[in-house]
PDB file of C-alpha atoms in Angstrom:
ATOM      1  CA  UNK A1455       5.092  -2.579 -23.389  1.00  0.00           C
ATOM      2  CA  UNK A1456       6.728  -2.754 -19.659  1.00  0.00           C
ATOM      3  CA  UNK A1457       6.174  -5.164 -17.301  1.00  0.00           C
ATOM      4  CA  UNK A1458       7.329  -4.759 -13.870  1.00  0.00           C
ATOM      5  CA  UNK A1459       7.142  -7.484 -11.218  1.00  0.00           C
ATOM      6  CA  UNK A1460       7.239  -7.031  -7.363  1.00  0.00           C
ATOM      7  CA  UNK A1461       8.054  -9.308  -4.271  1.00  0.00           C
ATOM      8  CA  UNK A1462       7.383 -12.935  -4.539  1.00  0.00           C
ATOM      9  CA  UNK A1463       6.139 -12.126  -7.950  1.00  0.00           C
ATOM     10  CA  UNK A1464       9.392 -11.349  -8.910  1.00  0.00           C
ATOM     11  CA  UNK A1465      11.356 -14.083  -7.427  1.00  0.00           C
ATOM     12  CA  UNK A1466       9.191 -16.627  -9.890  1.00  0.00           C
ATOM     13  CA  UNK A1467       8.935 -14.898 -12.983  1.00  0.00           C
ATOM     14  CA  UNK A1468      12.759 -14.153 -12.750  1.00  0.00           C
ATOM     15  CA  UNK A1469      13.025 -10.724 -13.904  1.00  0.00           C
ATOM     16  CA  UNK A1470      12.076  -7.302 -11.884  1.00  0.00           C
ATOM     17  CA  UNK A1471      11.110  -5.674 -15.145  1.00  0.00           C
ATOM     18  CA  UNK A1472      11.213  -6.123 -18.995  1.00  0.00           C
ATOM     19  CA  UNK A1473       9.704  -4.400 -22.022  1.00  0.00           C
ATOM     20  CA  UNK A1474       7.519  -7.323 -24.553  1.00  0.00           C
ATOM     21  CA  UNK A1475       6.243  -7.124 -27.702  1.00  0.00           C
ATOM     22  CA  UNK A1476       3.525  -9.799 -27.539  1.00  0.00           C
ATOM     23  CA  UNK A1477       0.803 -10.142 -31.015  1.00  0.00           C
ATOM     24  CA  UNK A1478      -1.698  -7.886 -31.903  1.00  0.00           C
ATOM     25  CA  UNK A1479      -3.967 -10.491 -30.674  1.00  0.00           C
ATOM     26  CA  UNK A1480      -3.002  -9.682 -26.888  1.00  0.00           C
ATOM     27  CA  UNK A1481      -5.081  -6.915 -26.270  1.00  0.00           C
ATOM     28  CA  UNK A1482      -5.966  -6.912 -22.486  1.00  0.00           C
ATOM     29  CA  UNK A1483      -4.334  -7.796 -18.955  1.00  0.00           C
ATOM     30  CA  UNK A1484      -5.612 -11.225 -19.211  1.00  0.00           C
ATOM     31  CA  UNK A1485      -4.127 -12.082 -22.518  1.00  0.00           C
ATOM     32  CA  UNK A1486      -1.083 -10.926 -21.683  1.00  0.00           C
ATOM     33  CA  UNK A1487      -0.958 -13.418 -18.743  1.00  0.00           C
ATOM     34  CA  UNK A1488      -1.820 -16.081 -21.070  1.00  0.00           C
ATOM     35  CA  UNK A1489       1.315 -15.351 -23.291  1.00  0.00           C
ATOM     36  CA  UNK A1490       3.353 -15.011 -20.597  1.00  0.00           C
ATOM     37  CA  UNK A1491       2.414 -18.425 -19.114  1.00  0.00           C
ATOM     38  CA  UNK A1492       3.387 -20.329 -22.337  1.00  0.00           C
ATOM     39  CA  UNK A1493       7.084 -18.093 -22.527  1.00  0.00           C
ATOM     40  CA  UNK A1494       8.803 -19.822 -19.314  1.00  0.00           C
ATOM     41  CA  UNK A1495       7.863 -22.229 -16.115  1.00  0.00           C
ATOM     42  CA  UNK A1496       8.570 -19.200 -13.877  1.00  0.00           C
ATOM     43  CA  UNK A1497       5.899 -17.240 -15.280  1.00  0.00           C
ATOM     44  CA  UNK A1498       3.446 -20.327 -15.044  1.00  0.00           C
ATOM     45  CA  UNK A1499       4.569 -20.356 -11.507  1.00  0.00           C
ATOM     46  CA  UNK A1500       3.455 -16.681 -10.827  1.00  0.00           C
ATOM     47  CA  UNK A1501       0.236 -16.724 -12.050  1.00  0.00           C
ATOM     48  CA  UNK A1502      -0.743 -19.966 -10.993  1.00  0.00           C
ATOM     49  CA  UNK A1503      -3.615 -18.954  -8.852  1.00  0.00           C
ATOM     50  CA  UNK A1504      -4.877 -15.176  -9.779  1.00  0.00           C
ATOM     51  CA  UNK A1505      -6.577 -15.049  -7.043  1.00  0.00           C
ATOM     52  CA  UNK A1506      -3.211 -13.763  -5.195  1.00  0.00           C
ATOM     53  CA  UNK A1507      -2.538 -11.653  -8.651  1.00  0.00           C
ATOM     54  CA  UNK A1508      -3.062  -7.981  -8.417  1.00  0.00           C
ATOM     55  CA  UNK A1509      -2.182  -5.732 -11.298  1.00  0.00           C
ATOM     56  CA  UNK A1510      -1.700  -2.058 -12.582  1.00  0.00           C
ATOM     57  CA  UNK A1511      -1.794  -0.175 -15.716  1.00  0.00           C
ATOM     58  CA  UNK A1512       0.052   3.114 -16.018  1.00  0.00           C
ATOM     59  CA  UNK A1513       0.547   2.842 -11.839  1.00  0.00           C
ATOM     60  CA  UNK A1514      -3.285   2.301 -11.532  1.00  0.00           C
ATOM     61  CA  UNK A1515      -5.121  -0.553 -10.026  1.00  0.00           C
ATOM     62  CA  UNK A1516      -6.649  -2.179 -12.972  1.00  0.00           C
ATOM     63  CA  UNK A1517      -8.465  -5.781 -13.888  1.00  0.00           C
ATOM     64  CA  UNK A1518      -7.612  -8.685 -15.824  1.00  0.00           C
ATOM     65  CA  UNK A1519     -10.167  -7.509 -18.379  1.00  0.00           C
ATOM     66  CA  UNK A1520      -8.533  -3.576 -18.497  1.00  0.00           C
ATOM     67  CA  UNK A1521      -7.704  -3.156 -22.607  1.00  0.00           C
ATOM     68  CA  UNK A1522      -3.858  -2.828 -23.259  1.00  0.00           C
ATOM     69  CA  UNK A1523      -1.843  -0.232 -25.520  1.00  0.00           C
ATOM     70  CA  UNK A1524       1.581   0.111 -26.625  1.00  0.00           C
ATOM     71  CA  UNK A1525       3.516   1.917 -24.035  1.00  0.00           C
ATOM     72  CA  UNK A1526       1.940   0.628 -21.550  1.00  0.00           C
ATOM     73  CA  UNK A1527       3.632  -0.420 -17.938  1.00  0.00           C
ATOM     74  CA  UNK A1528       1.773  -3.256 -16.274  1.00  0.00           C
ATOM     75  CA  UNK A1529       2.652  -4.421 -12.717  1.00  0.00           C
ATOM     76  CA  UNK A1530       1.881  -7.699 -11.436  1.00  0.00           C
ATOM     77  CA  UNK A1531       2.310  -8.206  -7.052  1.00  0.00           C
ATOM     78  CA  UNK A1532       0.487  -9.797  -5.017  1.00  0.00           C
ATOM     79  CA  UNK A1533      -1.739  -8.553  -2.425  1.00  0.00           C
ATOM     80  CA  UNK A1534      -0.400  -5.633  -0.055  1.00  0.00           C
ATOM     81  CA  UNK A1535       0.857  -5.906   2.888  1.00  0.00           C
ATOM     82  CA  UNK A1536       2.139  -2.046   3.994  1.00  0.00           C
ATOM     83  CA  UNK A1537       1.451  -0.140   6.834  1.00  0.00           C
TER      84      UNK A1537
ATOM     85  CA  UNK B1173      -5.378  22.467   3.578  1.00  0.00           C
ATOM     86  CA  UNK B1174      -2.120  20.333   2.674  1.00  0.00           C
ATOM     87  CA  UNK B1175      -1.102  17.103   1.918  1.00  0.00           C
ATOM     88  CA  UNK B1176       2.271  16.042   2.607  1.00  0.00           C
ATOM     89  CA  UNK B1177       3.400  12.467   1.155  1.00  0.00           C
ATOM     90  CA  UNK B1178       6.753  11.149   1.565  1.00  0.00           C
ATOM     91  CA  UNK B1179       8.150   7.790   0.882  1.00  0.00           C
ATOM     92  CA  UNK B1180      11.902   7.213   2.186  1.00  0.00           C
ATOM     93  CA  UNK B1181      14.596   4.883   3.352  1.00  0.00           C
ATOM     94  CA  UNK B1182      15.288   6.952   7.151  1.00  0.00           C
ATOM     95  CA  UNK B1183      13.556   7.202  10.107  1.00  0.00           C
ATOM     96  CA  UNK B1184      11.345  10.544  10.301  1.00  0.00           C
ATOM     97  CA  UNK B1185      10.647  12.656  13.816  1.00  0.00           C
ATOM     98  CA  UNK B1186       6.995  11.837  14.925  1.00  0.00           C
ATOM     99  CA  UNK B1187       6.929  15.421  17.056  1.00  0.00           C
ATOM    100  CA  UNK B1188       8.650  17.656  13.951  1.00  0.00           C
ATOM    101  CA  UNK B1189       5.966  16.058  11.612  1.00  0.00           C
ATOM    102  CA  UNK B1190       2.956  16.918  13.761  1.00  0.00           C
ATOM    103  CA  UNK B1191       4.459  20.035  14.468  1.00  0.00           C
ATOM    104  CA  UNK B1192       4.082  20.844  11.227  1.00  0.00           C
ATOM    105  CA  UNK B1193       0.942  19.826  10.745  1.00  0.00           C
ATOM    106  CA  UNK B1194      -0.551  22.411  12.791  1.00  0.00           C
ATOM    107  CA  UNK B1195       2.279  24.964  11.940  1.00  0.00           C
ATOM    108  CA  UNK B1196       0.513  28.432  11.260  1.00  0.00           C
ATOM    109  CA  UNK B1197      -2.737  27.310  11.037  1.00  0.00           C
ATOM    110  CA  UNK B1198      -4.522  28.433  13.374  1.00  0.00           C
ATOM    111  CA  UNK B1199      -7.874  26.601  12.834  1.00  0.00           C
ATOM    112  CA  UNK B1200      -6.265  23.382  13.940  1.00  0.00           C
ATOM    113  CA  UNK B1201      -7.799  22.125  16.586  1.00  0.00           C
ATOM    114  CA  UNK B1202      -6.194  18.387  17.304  1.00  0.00           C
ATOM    115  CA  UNK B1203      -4.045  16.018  15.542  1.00  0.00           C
ATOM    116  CA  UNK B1204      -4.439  12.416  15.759  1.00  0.00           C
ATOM    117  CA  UNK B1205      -1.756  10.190  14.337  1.00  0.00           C
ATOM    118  CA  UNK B1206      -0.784   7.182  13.840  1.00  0.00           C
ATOM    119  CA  UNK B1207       2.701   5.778  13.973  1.00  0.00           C
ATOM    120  CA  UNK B1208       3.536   1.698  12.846  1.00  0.00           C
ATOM    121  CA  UNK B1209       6.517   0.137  14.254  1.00  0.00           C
ATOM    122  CA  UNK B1210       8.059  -3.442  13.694  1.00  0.00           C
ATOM    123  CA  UNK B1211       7.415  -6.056  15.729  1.00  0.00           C
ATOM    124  CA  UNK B1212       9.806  -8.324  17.230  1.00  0.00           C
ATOM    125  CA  UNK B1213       7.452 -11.820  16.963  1.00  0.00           C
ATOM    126  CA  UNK B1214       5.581 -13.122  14.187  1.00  0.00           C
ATOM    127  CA  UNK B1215       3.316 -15.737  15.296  1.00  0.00           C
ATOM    128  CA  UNK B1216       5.886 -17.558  17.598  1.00  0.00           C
ATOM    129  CA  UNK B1217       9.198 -16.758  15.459  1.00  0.00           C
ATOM    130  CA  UNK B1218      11.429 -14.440  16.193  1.00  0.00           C
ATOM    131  CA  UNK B1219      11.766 -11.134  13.662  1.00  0.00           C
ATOM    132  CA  UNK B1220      15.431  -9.841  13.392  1.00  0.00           C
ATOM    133  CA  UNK B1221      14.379  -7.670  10.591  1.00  0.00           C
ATOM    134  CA  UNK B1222      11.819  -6.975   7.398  1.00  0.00           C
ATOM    135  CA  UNK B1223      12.445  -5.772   4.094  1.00  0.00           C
ATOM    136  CA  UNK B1224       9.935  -3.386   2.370  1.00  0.00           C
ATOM    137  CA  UNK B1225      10.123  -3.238  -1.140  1.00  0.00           C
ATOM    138  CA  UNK B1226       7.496  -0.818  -3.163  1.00  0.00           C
ATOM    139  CA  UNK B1227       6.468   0.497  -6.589  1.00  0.00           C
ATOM    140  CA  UNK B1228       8.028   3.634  -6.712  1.00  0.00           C
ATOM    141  CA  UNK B1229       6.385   4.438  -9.613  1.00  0.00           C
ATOM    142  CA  UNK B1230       2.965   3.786  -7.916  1.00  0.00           C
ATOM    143  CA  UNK B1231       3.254   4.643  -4.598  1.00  0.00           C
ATOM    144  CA  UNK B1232       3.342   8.232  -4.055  1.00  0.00           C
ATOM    145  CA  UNK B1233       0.647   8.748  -6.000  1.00  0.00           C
ATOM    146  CA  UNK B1234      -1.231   6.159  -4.268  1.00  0.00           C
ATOM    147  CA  UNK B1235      -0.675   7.196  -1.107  1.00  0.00           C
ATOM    148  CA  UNK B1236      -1.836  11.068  -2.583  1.00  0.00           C
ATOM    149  CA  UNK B1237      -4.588   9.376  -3.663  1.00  0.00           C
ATOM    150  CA  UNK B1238      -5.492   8.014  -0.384  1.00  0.00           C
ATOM    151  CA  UNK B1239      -5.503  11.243   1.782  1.00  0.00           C
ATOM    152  CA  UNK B1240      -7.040  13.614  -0.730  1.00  0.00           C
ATOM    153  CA  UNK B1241     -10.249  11.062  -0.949  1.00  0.00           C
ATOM    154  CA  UNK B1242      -9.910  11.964   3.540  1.00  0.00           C
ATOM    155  CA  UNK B1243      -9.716  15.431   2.577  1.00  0.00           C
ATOM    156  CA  UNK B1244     -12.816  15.121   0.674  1.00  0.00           C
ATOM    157  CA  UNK B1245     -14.704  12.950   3.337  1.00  0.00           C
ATOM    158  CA  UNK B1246     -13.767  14.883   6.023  1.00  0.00           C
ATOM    159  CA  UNK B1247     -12.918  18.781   7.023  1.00  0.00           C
ATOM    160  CA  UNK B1248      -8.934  18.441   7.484  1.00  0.00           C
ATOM    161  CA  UNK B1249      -6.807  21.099   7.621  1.00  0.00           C
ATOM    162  CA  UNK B1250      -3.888  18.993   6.937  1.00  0.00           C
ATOM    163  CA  UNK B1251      -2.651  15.358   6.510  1.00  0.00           C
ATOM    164  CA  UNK B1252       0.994  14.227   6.597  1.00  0.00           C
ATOM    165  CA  UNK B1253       1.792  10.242   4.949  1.00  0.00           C
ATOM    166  CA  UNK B1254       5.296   9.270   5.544  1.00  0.00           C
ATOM    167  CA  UNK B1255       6.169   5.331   4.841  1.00  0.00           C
ATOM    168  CA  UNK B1256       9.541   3.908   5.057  1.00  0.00           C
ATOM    169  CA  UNK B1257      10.790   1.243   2.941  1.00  0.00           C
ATOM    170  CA  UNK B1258      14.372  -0.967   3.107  1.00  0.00           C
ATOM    171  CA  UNK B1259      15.784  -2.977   5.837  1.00  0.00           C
ATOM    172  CA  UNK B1260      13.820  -2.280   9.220  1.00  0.00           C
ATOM    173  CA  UNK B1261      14.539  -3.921  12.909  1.00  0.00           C
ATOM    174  CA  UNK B1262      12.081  -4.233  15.200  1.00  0.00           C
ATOM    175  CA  UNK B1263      10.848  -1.384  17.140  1.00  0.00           C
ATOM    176  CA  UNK B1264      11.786   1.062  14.119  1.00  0.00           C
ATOM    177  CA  UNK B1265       9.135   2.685  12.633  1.00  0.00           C
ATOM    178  CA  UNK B1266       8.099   2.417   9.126  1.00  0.00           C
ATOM    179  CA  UNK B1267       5.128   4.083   8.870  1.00  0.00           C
ATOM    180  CA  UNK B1268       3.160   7.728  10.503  1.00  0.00           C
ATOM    181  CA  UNK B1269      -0.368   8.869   9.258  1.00  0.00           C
ATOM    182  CA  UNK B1270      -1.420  12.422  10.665  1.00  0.00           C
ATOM    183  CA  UNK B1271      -4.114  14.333  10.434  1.00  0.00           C
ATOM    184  CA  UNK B1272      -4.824  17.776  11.234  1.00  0.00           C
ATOM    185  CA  UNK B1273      -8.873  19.039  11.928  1.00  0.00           C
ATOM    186  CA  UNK B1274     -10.930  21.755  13.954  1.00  0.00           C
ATOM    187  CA  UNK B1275     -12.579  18.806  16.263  1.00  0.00           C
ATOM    188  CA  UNK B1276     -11.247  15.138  16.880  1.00  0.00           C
ATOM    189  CA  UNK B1277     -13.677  13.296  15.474  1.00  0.00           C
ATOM    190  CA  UNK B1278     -12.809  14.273  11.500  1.00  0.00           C
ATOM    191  CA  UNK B1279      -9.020  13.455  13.095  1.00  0.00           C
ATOM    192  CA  UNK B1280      -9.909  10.012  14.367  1.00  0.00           C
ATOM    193  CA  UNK B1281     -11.552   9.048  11.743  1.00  0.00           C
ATOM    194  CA  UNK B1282      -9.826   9.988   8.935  1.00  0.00           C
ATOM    195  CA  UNK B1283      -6.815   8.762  10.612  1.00  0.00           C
ATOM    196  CA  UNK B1284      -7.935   5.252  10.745  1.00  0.00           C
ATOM    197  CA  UNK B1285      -9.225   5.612   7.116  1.00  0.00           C
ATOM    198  CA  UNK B1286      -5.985   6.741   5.730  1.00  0.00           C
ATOM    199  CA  UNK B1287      -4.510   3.585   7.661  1.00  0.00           C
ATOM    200  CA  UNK B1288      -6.674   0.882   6.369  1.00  0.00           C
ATOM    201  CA  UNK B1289      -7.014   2.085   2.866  1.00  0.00           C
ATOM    202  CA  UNK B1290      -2.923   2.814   2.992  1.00  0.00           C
ATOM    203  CA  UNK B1291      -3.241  -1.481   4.294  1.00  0.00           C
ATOM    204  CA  UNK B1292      -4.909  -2.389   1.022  1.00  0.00           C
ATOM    205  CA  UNK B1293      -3.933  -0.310  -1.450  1.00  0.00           C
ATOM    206  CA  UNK B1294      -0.384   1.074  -1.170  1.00  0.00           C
ATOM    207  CA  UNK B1295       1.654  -1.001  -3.383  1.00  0.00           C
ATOM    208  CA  UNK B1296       4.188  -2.205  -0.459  1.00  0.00           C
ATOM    209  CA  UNK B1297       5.316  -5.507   0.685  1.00  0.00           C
ATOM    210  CA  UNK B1298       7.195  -6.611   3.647  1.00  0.00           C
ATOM    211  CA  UNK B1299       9.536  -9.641   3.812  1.00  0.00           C
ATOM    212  CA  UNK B1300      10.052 -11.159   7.308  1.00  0.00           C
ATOM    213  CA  UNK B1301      13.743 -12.250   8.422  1.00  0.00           C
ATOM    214  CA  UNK B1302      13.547 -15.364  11.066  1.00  0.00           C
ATOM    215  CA  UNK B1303      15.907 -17.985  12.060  1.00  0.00           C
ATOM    216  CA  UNK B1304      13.828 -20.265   9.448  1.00  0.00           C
ATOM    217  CA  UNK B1305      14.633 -17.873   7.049  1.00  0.00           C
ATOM    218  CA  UNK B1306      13.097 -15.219   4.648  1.00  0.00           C
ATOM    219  CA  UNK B1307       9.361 -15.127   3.755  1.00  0.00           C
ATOM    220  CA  UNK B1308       6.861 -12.694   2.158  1.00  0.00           C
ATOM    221  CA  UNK B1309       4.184 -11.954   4.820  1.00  0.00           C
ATOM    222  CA  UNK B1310       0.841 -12.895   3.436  1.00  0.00           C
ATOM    223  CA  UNK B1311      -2.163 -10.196   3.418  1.00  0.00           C
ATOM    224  CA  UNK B1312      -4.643 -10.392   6.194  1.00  0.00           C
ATOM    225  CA  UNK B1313      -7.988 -10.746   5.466  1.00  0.00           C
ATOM    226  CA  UNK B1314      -8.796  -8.469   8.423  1.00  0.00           C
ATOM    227  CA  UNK B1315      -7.216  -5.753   6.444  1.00  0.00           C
ATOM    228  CA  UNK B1316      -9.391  -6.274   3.585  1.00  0.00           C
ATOM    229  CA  UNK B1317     -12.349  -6.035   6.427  1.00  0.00           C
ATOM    230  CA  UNK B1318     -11.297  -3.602   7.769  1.00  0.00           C
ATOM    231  CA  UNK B1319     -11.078  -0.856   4.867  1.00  0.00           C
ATOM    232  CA  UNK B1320     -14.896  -2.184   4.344  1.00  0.00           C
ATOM    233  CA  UNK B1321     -16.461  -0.578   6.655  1.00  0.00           C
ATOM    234  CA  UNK B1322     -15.443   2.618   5.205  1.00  0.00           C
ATOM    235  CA  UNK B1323     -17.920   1.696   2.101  1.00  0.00           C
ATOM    236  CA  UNK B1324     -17.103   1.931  -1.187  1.00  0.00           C
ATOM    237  CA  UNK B1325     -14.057   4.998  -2.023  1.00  0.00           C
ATOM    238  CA  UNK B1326     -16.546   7.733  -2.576  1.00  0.00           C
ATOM    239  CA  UNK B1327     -15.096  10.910  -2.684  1.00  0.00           C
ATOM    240  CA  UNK B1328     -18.641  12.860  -2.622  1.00  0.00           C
ATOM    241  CA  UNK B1329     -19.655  12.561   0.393  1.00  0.00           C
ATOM    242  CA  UNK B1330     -18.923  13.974   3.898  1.00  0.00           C
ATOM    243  CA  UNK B1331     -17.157  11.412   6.911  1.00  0.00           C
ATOM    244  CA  UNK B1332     -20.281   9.807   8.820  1.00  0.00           C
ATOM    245  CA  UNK B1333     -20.921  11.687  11.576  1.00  0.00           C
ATOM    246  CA  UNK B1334     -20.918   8.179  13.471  1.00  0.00           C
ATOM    247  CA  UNK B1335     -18.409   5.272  12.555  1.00  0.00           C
ATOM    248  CA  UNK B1336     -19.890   2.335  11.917  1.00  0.00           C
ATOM    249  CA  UNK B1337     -17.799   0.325  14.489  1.00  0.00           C
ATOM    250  CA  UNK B1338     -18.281   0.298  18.066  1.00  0.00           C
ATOM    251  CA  UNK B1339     -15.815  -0.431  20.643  1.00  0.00           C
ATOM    252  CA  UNK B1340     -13.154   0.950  22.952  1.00  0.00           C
ATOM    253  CA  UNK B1341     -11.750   4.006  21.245  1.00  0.00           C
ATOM    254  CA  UNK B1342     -14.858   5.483  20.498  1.00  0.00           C
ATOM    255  CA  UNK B1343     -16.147   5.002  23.534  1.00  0.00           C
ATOM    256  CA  UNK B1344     -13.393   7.307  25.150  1.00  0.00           C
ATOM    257  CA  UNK B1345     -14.600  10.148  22.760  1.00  0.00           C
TER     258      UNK B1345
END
């Protein structure tokens, strides 16, 4: 699957955007955060609080608990601030 | 009834746009729009320019998204979304919401909804430059308020024929 990262989001995970092939056992948005956490400090940096985590599945606003599928693109930014 | 979304690095002609808005149709009867610029302060530093970065992926059809659930609310004949994104100074604009309608009030209204859901939900983010440096500009919680009082993003129903908010601008209607 593809992750993409935006703004400050970005700057402490490291990376814009990379494709991961995490276990079978990751199966939702909240899993994958887990796994991500234990890869590298900068992604235990970005999701320290998920309060200021938003994400999307396939370009759609989606929840920690939204189920995950191969092919998938998750994005992970923080709140907007557009407009 | 047309929806025009456009997401781009240059500057875009506020009087062109609404022209077009009402271009041969001759059922509009007033546009209402609204047109963000960028402001020189932020708090009591100095801006000498933001970033905007975005999801292109996302965004168009977020924005879409946004002004067909107005379309549905209210009886538009049109609705133009045009949002900037790159390196912006102050008193450029980065962002214009129209909307086209026989009266004003489906205008005003779905004007401002268009704006605060576009505040909460278009996947953009602006970076502030100031002489203390760069920094991400943290969501208001005003924003999140404000998109509220819109209730929850149902698409069935018609605008309220009353918005729930008081104050100035309605009471020049």
């Amino acid at each position: 699957m593809k992750i993409v990262y935006f703004a400050w989001l970005r700057e402490k995970a490291g990376v814009s955007e990379e494709t991961v092939s995490p276990p079978d056992s990751v199966n939702d948005v909240r899993g994958l955060i887990e796994w991500l956490r234990a890869r590298a400090p900068g992604y235990a940096g970005a999701f320290e609080d998920l309060s200021v985590v938003r994400v999307a599945v396939n370009q759609e606003y989606a929840t920690l608990d939204a189920r995950l599928a191969h092919g998938d693109e998750i994005a992970f930014f923080p709140p907007v601030t557009g407009g | 009834m047309g929806i025009v979304i456009r997401v781009q690095r240059e500057d875009f002609d506020v009087g062109a746009e609404l022209d077009r808005l009402a271009a041969d149709r001759g059922s509009v009867g007033g546009l209402c729009a609204f047109v963000g610029l960028v402001r020189d302060m932020s708090g009591q530093r100095a801006i000498s320019a933001i970033e905007l970065e975005h999801y292109p992926a996302m965004t168009e059809r977020a924005l879409e998204g946004i002004a067909a659930q107005a379309s549905a609310r209210w009886p538009l004949d049109g609705s133009v979304v045009i949002h900037r994104f790159g390196r912006l100074e102050p008193g450029e604009r980065i962002v214009l919401v129209g909307t086209a309608s026989a009266h004003r009030q489906a205008a005003f209204e779905a004007c401002e909804f268009i704006v605060d859901w576009l505040k909460t939900k278009a996947p953009f983010w602006k970076r502030e430059h100031t002489d203390a440096g760069r920094r991400w500009v943290e969501a208001r919680a005003s924003d999140t308020a404000a998109v509220g009082r819109w209730g929850r993003g149902d698409a069935a129903g018609r605008g309220p024929s009353k918005s729930a908010r008081g104050g100035p601008k309605k009471a020049a209607e």
